[in-house]
Short mmCIF file of C-alpha atoms and ligand atoms in Angstrom, two decimals:
data_model
loop_
_atom_site.label_atom_id
_atom_site.label_comp_id
_atom_site.label_asym_id
_atom_site.label_seq_id
_atom_site.Cartn_x
_atom_site.Cartn_y
_atom_site.Cartn_z
CA MET A 1 0.26 0.20 0.08
CA GLU A 2 1.47 3.54 -0.57
CA PHE A 3 2.44 5.51 2.28
CA ILE A 4 4.44 8.42 0.32
CA LYS A 5 3.49 9.81 -2.61
CA ILE A 6 6.48 12.00 -4.39
CA GLU A 7 4.89 13.94 -8.33
CA HIS A 8 7.45 15.74 -10.03
CA LEU A 9 9.45 17.78 -7.04
CA THR A 10 10.83 20.35 -7.33
CA HIS A 11 12.93 22.85 -5.22
CA ILE A 12 14.94 25.33 -5.50
CA PHE A 13 16.31 28.13 -2.89
CA LYS A 14 16.15 31.72 -4.16
CA SER A 15 19.77 33.96 -3.49
CA ASN A 16 18.87 37.46 -1.79
CA ASP A 17 21.77 37.72 -3.32
CA GLU A 18 21.29 39.53 -6.82
CA GLN A 19 24.90 38.48 -8.04
CA LYS A 20 23.79 34.90 -6.98
CA LYS A 21 21.98 32.72 -8.82
CA ASP A 22 18.88 30.39 -7.74
CA LEU A 23 19.85 27.08 -6.82
CA LYS A 24 18.32 24.37 -7.87
CA ALA A 25 17.77 21.58 -4.72
CA LEU A 26 15.78 19.39 -6.01
CA ASP A 27 15.12 18.51 -9.63
CA ASP A 28 12.03 17.11 -10.90
CA ILE A 29 11.86 13.72 -8.05
CA ASN A 30 9.71 11.48 -8.96
CA LEU A 31 9.22 8.54 -5.98
CA SER A 32 6.29 5.75 -4.71
CA ILE A 33 7.19 4.93 -1.44
CA ASN A 34 5.19 1.57 0.30
CA LYS A 35 3.82 1.12 4.46
CA GLY A 36 6.79 -0.53 5.45
CA GLU A 37 9.24 -0.21 3.54
CA PHE A 38 13.15 0.03 4.84
CA ILE A 39 14.64 2.35 2.73
CA ALA A 40 18.47 4.55 2.40
CA ILE A 41 19.23 8.31 0.51
CA ILE A 42 22.64 7.35 -0.43
CA GLY A 43 24.51 10.15 -2.44
CA VAL A 44 27.04 12.76 -2.35
CA ASN A 45 27.22 16.47 -0.55
CA GLY A 46 24.71 18.11 -1.64
CA SER A 47 22.86 15.74 -4.43
CA GLY A 48 19.81 16.95 -1.80
CA LYS A 49 19.45 14.10 0.48
CA SER A 50 18.64 16.66 3.44
CA THR A 51 15.73 18.84 1.00
CA LEU A 52 14.21 15.71 0.24
CA ALA A 53 13.38 14.49 3.52
CA LYS A 54 12.13 18.08 4.31
CA HIS A 55 9.66 17.94 2.20
CA LEU A 56 8.31 14.83 3.97
CA ASN A 57 6.62 16.01 6.49
CA GLY A 58 6.70 19.88 5.63
CA LEU A 59 9.43 21.59 7.16
CA LEU A 60 10.10 22.02 3.34
CA LEU A 61 7.90 23.13 0.52
CA PRO A 62 8.14 22.37 -2.88
CA THR A 63 8.27 25.16 -5.29
CA GLU A 64 6.88 22.29 -8.86
CA GLY A 65 4.75 18.98 -7.75
CA ALA A 66 3.79 17.84 -4.71
CA CYS A 67 4.48 15.20 -1.83
CA PHE A 68 1.58 13.33 -0.18
CA VAL A 69 1.22 11.42 3.24
CA ASP A 70 -0.53 9.17 3.63
CA GLY A 71 -3.18 10.56 1.02
CA ILE A 72 -2.88 14.24 2.41
CA LYS A 73 -0.97 16.49 0.50
CA VAL A 74 1.88 18.16 2.67
CA GLU A 75 1.64 21.82 1.70
CA ASP A 76 -1.97 21.46 2.76
CA SER A 77 -1.08 24.06 5.46
CA GLU A 78 -4.25 22.91 8.01
CA GLU A 79 -3.19 19.19 7.52
CA ILE A 80 0.06 19.84 8.38
CA TRP A 81 -0.05 18.98 12.71
CA LYS A 82 -1.14 15.07 10.94
CA ILE A 83 1.20 14.76 8.40
CA ARG A 84 3.67 14.88 12.27
CA GLN A 85 1.64 12.22 13.12
CA LYS A 86 2.32 9.92 10.24
CA VAL A 87 5.80 10.50 9.83
CA SER A 88 8.44 12.49 12.29
CA MET A 89 11.89 12.89 11.51
CA VAL A 90 15.51 12.65 13.57
CA PHE A 91 18.28 14.51 12.18
CA GLN A 92 21.75 14.95 12.37
CA ASN A 93 22.81 17.44 15.37
CA PRO A 94 20.46 15.81 18.02
CA ASP A 95 21.12 18.96 19.48
CA ASN A 96 18.66 21.03 18.01
CA GLN A 97 16.50 18.48 19.32
CA ILE A 98 16.59 18.11 22.65
CA ILE A 99 14.19 19.42 25.21
CA ALA A 100 13.79 18.53 28.56
CA THR A 101 16.58 18.70 31.85
CA ILE A 102 16.27 15.41 31.83
CA VAL A 103 16.02 12.61 29.58
CA GLU A 104 13.21 10.09 29.77
CA ASP A 105 11.47 13.95 30.20
CA ASP A 106 12.86 14.11 26.57
CA ILE A 107 11.30 11.24 25.46
CA ALA A 108 8.23 12.00 27.19
CA PHE A 109 7.59 15.16 25.39
CA GLY A 110 5.70 14.19 22.43
CA PRO A 111 3.74 11.88 23.42
CA GLU A 112 2.90 14.35 26.15
CA ASN A 113 1.90 16.91 23.77
CA MET A 114 -0.51 14.48 22.29
CA GLY A 115 -1.93 14.34 25.87
CA LEU A 116 -2.39 10.18 25.78
CA PRO A 117 -2.49 9.13 29.30
CA ARG A 118 0.21 8.03 31.59
CA GLU A 119 0.40 4.73 31.82
CA GLU A 120 0.49 4.75 28.06
CA ILE A 121 3.32 6.97 28.41
CA ARG A 122 5.12 5.26 31.54
CA GLU A 123 5.01 2.08 27.89
CA ARG A 124 6.35 4.22 25.53
CA VAL A 125 9.17 5.42 26.81
CA GLU A 126 10.71 2.66 28.36
CA PHE A 127 9.69 0.65 24.75
CA ALA A 128 11.99 2.98 23.77
CA LEU A 129 14.64 3.39 26.32
CA LYS A 130 14.97 -0.68 25.70
CA SER A 131 15.07 -0.62 22.64
CA LEU A 132 18.07 1.32 22.26
CA HIS A 133 19.61 -0.17 25.29
CA ILE A 134 19.91 3.25 27.03
CA GLU A 135 17.72 2.35 30.55
CA HIS A 136 20.98 3.43 31.93
CA LEU A 137 20.77 6.89 30.83
CA ARG A 138 16.97 7.87 31.66
CA LYS A 139 17.74 9.97 34.62
CA PHE A 140 20.76 11.89 32.02
CA ALA A 141 20.65 15.70 31.73
CA PRO A 142 20.54 15.37 27.69
CA HIS A 143 23.59 18.75 28.02
CA LEU A 144 25.43 15.84 30.22
CA LEU A 145 25.33 13.04 27.43
CA SER A 146 27.63 12.37 24.63
CA GLY A 147 27.02 13.56 21.29
CA GLY A 148 26.20 9.74 20.10
CA GLN A 149 23.93 9.50 23.77
CA LYS A 150 21.91 12.32 22.32
CA GLN A 151 21.42 11.63 19.25
CA LEU A 152 19.78 8.12 20.58
CA THR A 153 17.89 10.23 23.07
CA ALA A 154 16.78 11.78 20.62
CA ILE A 155 15.62 8.85 18.33
CA ALA A 156 13.81 7.64 21.45
CA GLY A 157 11.64 10.74 21.15
CA ALA A 158 11.18 10.21 18.29
CA ILE A 159 10.13 6.31 18.58
CA ALA A 160 8.05 7.32 21.37
CA MET A 161 5.98 9.27 18.87
CA ARG A 162 4.60 5.62 16.93
CA THR A 163 4.43 7.57 14.38
CA ASN A 164 4.21 4.91 11.39
CA CYS A 165 7.04 6.57 9.29
CA LEU A 166 10.32 7.51 10.62
CA VAL A 167 12.41 9.59 8.87
CA LEU A 168 16.67 9.54 10.35
CA ASP A 169 18.66 12.09 8.18
CA GLU A 170 22.43 10.40 8.54
CA PRO A 171 21.35 9.31 12.43
CA THR A 172 24.34 7.42 12.65
CA ALA A 173 26.80 10.72 11.64
CA MET A 174 27.91 11.15 15.08
CA LEU A 175 27.93 7.79 16.41
CA ASP A 176 30.70 5.62 17.49
CA PRO A 177 30.79 1.79 15.72
CA GLN A 178 28.58 0.41 18.56
CA GLY A 179 26.16 3.45 18.49
CA ARG A 180 25.87 2.49 15.07
CA ILE A 181 25.24 -0.81 15.75
CA ALA A 182 22.80 -0.22 18.32
CA VAL A 183 20.90 2.50 16.46
CA MET A 184 20.48 -0.25 12.69
CA LYS A 185 19.48 -2.77 14.68
CA ALA A 186 16.21 -1.11 16.77
CA LEU A 187 15.93 0.53 12.84
CA LYS A 188 15.58 -3.45 11.88
CA GLU A 189 13.29 -4.54 14.73
CA LEU A 190 11.03 -1.63 14.38
CA HIS A 191 10.54 -2.32 10.75
CA GLU A 192 10.22 -5.74 11.44
CA LYS A 193 8.16 -5.15 14.26
CA TYR A 194 5.80 -3.01 13.90
CA ASN A 195 6.31 -2.49 10.31
CA MET A 196 6.95 0.93 10.48
CA THR A 197 8.38 2.50 7.20
CA ILE A 198 11.75 3.89 7.66
CA ILE A 199 13.72 6.01 5.53
CA MET A 200 17.53 6.42 6.19
CA ILE A 201 19.80 8.71 4.77
CA THR A 202 23.48 7.43 5.52
CA HIS A 203 26.79 7.90 4.06
CA PHE A 204 27.51 4.38 5.66
CA MET A 205 27.13 2.16 2.37
CA GLU A 206 26.83 -0.76 4.93
CA GLU A 207 23.90 0.36 6.59
CA ALA A 208 22.50 1.27 3.59
CA MET A 209 22.55 -2.28 2.96
CA GLN A 210 21.61 -3.27 5.76
CA THR A 211 17.87 -1.56 4.03
CA GLN A 212 15.29 -2.93 1.82
CA ARG A 213 15.53 -0.26 -0.96
CA ILE A 214 18.21 1.86 -1.59
CA ILE A 215 17.76 5.43 -3.71
CA VAL A 216 20.80 6.65 -4.82
CA MET A 217 21.06 10.42 -5.07
CA ASP A 218 23.22 12.71 -7.37
CA ASP A 219 22.67 16.77 -8.22
CA GLY A 220 18.63 16.80 -7.00
CA LYS A 221 17.77 13.59 -9.05
CA VAL A 222 16.86 10.40 -8.52
CA ILE A 223 19.66 8.19 -10.27
CA ARG A 224 19.00 5.58 -9.49
CA ASP A 225 16.33 3.03 -6.71
CA GLY A 226 16.64 -0.94 -6.29
CA THR A 227 17.89 -3.46 -3.93
CA PRO A 228 21.09 -3.16 -2.12
CA LYS A 229 22.14 -6.01 -4.48
CA GLN A 230 21.02 -4.19 -7.55
CA ILE A 231 22.74 -0.94 -6.55
CA PHE A 232 26.02 -2.26 -5.47
CA GLU A 233 26.22 -4.95 -8.54
CA ASP A 234 27.32 -1.64 -10.20
CA LYS A 235 30.29 -0.84 -8.51
CA LYS A 236 32.68 1.64 -11.40
CA LYS A 237 29.24 3.56 -11.63
CA LEU A 238 28.81 4.01 -7.72
CA LYS A 239 32.65 4.96 -7.16
CA ALA A 240 32.01 7.58 -10.53
CA LEU A 241 29.65 8.97 -8.28
CA GLY A 242 31.57 9.17 -5.69
CA LEU A 243 30.31 7.15 -3.56
CA GLU A 244 31.60 3.95 -1.61
CA VAL A 245 31.49 0.25 -2.17
CA PRO A 246 30.74 -2.18 0.93
CA LEU A 247 34.74 -3.57 1.85
CA SER A 248 32.75 -7.28 1.79
CA VAL A 249 31.89 -6.10 -2.39
CA ASP A 250 35.28 -5.05 -2.87
CA ILE A 251 37.20 -7.78 -1.82
CA ALA A 252 34.94 -10.37 -3.36
CA ASP A 253 35.55 -8.60 -6.02
CA GLU A 254 39.68 -8.67 -5.97
CA LEU A 255 39.25 -12.50 -5.58
CA ARG A 256 37.55 -13.18 -8.54
CA HIS A 257 39.63 -10.70 -10.66
CA ARG A 258 42.49 -13.67 -9.09
CA GLY A 259 40.58 -16.78 -9.66
CA VAL A 260 39.13 -17.09 -6.42
CA LYS A 261 35.74 -18.59 -7.16
CA ILE A 262 33.27 -16.24 -5.07
CA SER A 263 29.59 -16.08 -5.75
CA ASP A 264 27.56 -13.05 -6.77
CA ASP A 265 26.17 -12.61 -4.26
CA VAL A 266 28.51 -11.65 -1.97
CA PHE A 267 27.30 -7.55 -0.28
CA THR A 268 28.16 -8.60 3.06
CA ALA A 269 30.91 -9.74 5.86
CA GLU A 270 28.80 -12.38 6.51
CA GLN A 271 28.24 -13.30 3.16
CA LEU A 272 31.99 -13.06 2.24
CA ALA A 273 33.22 -15.02 5.35
CA VAL A 274 30.35 -18.54 3.69
CA GLU A 275 32.01 -17.77 0.56
CA LEU A 276 35.81 -17.83 1.90
CA GLU A 277 34.61 -20.74 4.03
CA LYS A 278 33.85 -22.62 0.86
CA VAL A 279 37.71 -21.94 -0.67
CA VAL A 280 39.22 -22.72 2.70
CA SER A 281 37.21 -26.47 2.85
CA CYS A 282 38.18 -27.18 -1.06
CA ARG A 283 41.98 -27.42 -0.22
N1 LIG B 1 18.62 25.90 3.36
C1 LIG B 1 19.02 26.33 2.33
N2 LIG B 1 19.21 28.02 1.48
C2 LIG B 1 20.00 27.40 0.67
N3 LIG B 1 20.44 26.60 0.04
C3 LIG B 1 20.40 25.12 0.83
C4 LIG B 1 19.72 25.20 2.20
N4 LIG B 1 19.99 24.05 2.10
C5 LIG B 1 20.15 23.52 0.90
N5 LIG B 1 20.83 24.33 0.30
C6 LIG B 1 21.83 23.66 -0.66
O1 LIG B 1 20.91 22.72 -1.69
C7 LIG B 1 21.67 22.13 -1.99
C8 LIG B 1 21.37 20.21 -1.65
O2 LIG B 1 21.39 20.25 -0.18
P1 LIG B 1 21.45 18.65 0.93
O3 LIG B 1 21.81 20.23 2.30
O4 LIG B 1 20.07 18.99 0.62
O5 LIG B 1 22.54 17.88 0.23
P2 LIG B 1 22.92 16.66 1.36
O6 LIG B 1 22.36 16.07 0.38
O7 LIG B 1 21.62 16.15 2.43
O8 LIG B 1 24.25 17.08 1.37
P3 LIG B 1 25.23 16.70 3.15
O9 LIG B 1 25.46 15.04 2.83
O10 LIG B 1 26.03 17.33 2.88
O11 LIG B 1 23.90 16.51 4.18
C9 LIG B 1 23.19 21.83 -1.50
O12 LIG B 1 23.40 22.69 -2.26
C10 LIG B 1 22.86 23.33 -0.21
O13 LIG B 1 23.71 24.23 -0.80
MG1 LIG B 2 22.21 16.09 4.55
#
């Protein structure tokens, strides 16, 4: 079932300076996203990923074209609160997203504003803390947390909203490897258990590979859209675009060049390990 529809979306940032040209950050984007999809958006700096994400809950409005969430046109400002109950956003910098003076109050902030019963709020806060493994931070003052811990708190706040859809703009950019793994695990669980629609912008290919669908942006356009397998098959093209190819894909390729029999289906470290095991056990 279609959840998000983007039709001929163009966004132009108008310049106030007469000397400077206007900037077309999004150029005729067309996308259809179904309920329950887990999607990564990748692309080099300035390709338009964040601008696109901001259209999904009305933080930016189209210059041309339209965006629909669950059938509601995002531009219709009277409906914006409805949209924000369906899509929650997590940004790269958690500092701008934390409001309360104690972590658990911050996570409760959204549900409290929705006027939910106490018990329900408590349950949601518990779930959010638990799913990100940050129960121990519940009484902390957010300004005393590390960047990564703050980001986990911001994500917990979004999870507590129980919106159908989470849009995350480089949520793991400030996290250490363990924090990144924790966030990916939590996102996968939200997707699998609650059929949440998850759209994450990332520069980490290892993360993109763990989703179901990758959208590649370049210069304001969607230039590729497919499964991780389809996207990483065309390694040359990805590299030409300035994007990284996952290390396991590169190693598998290198081994094939050297005549080692490795299946074409290697995208993760686990898959590479299985293939190598086969090679070793044949010897
Ligand atoms: N508020 C703004 N005013 C003017 N130009 C902007 C504004 N926000 C973004 N841009 C421009 O729009 C283009 C797309 O920016 P955007 O932030 O969407 O890229 P991105 O793909 O998210 O990049 P990154 O990977 O660095 O986060 C860039 O050229 C950027 O300079
Ligand atoms: Mg960005």
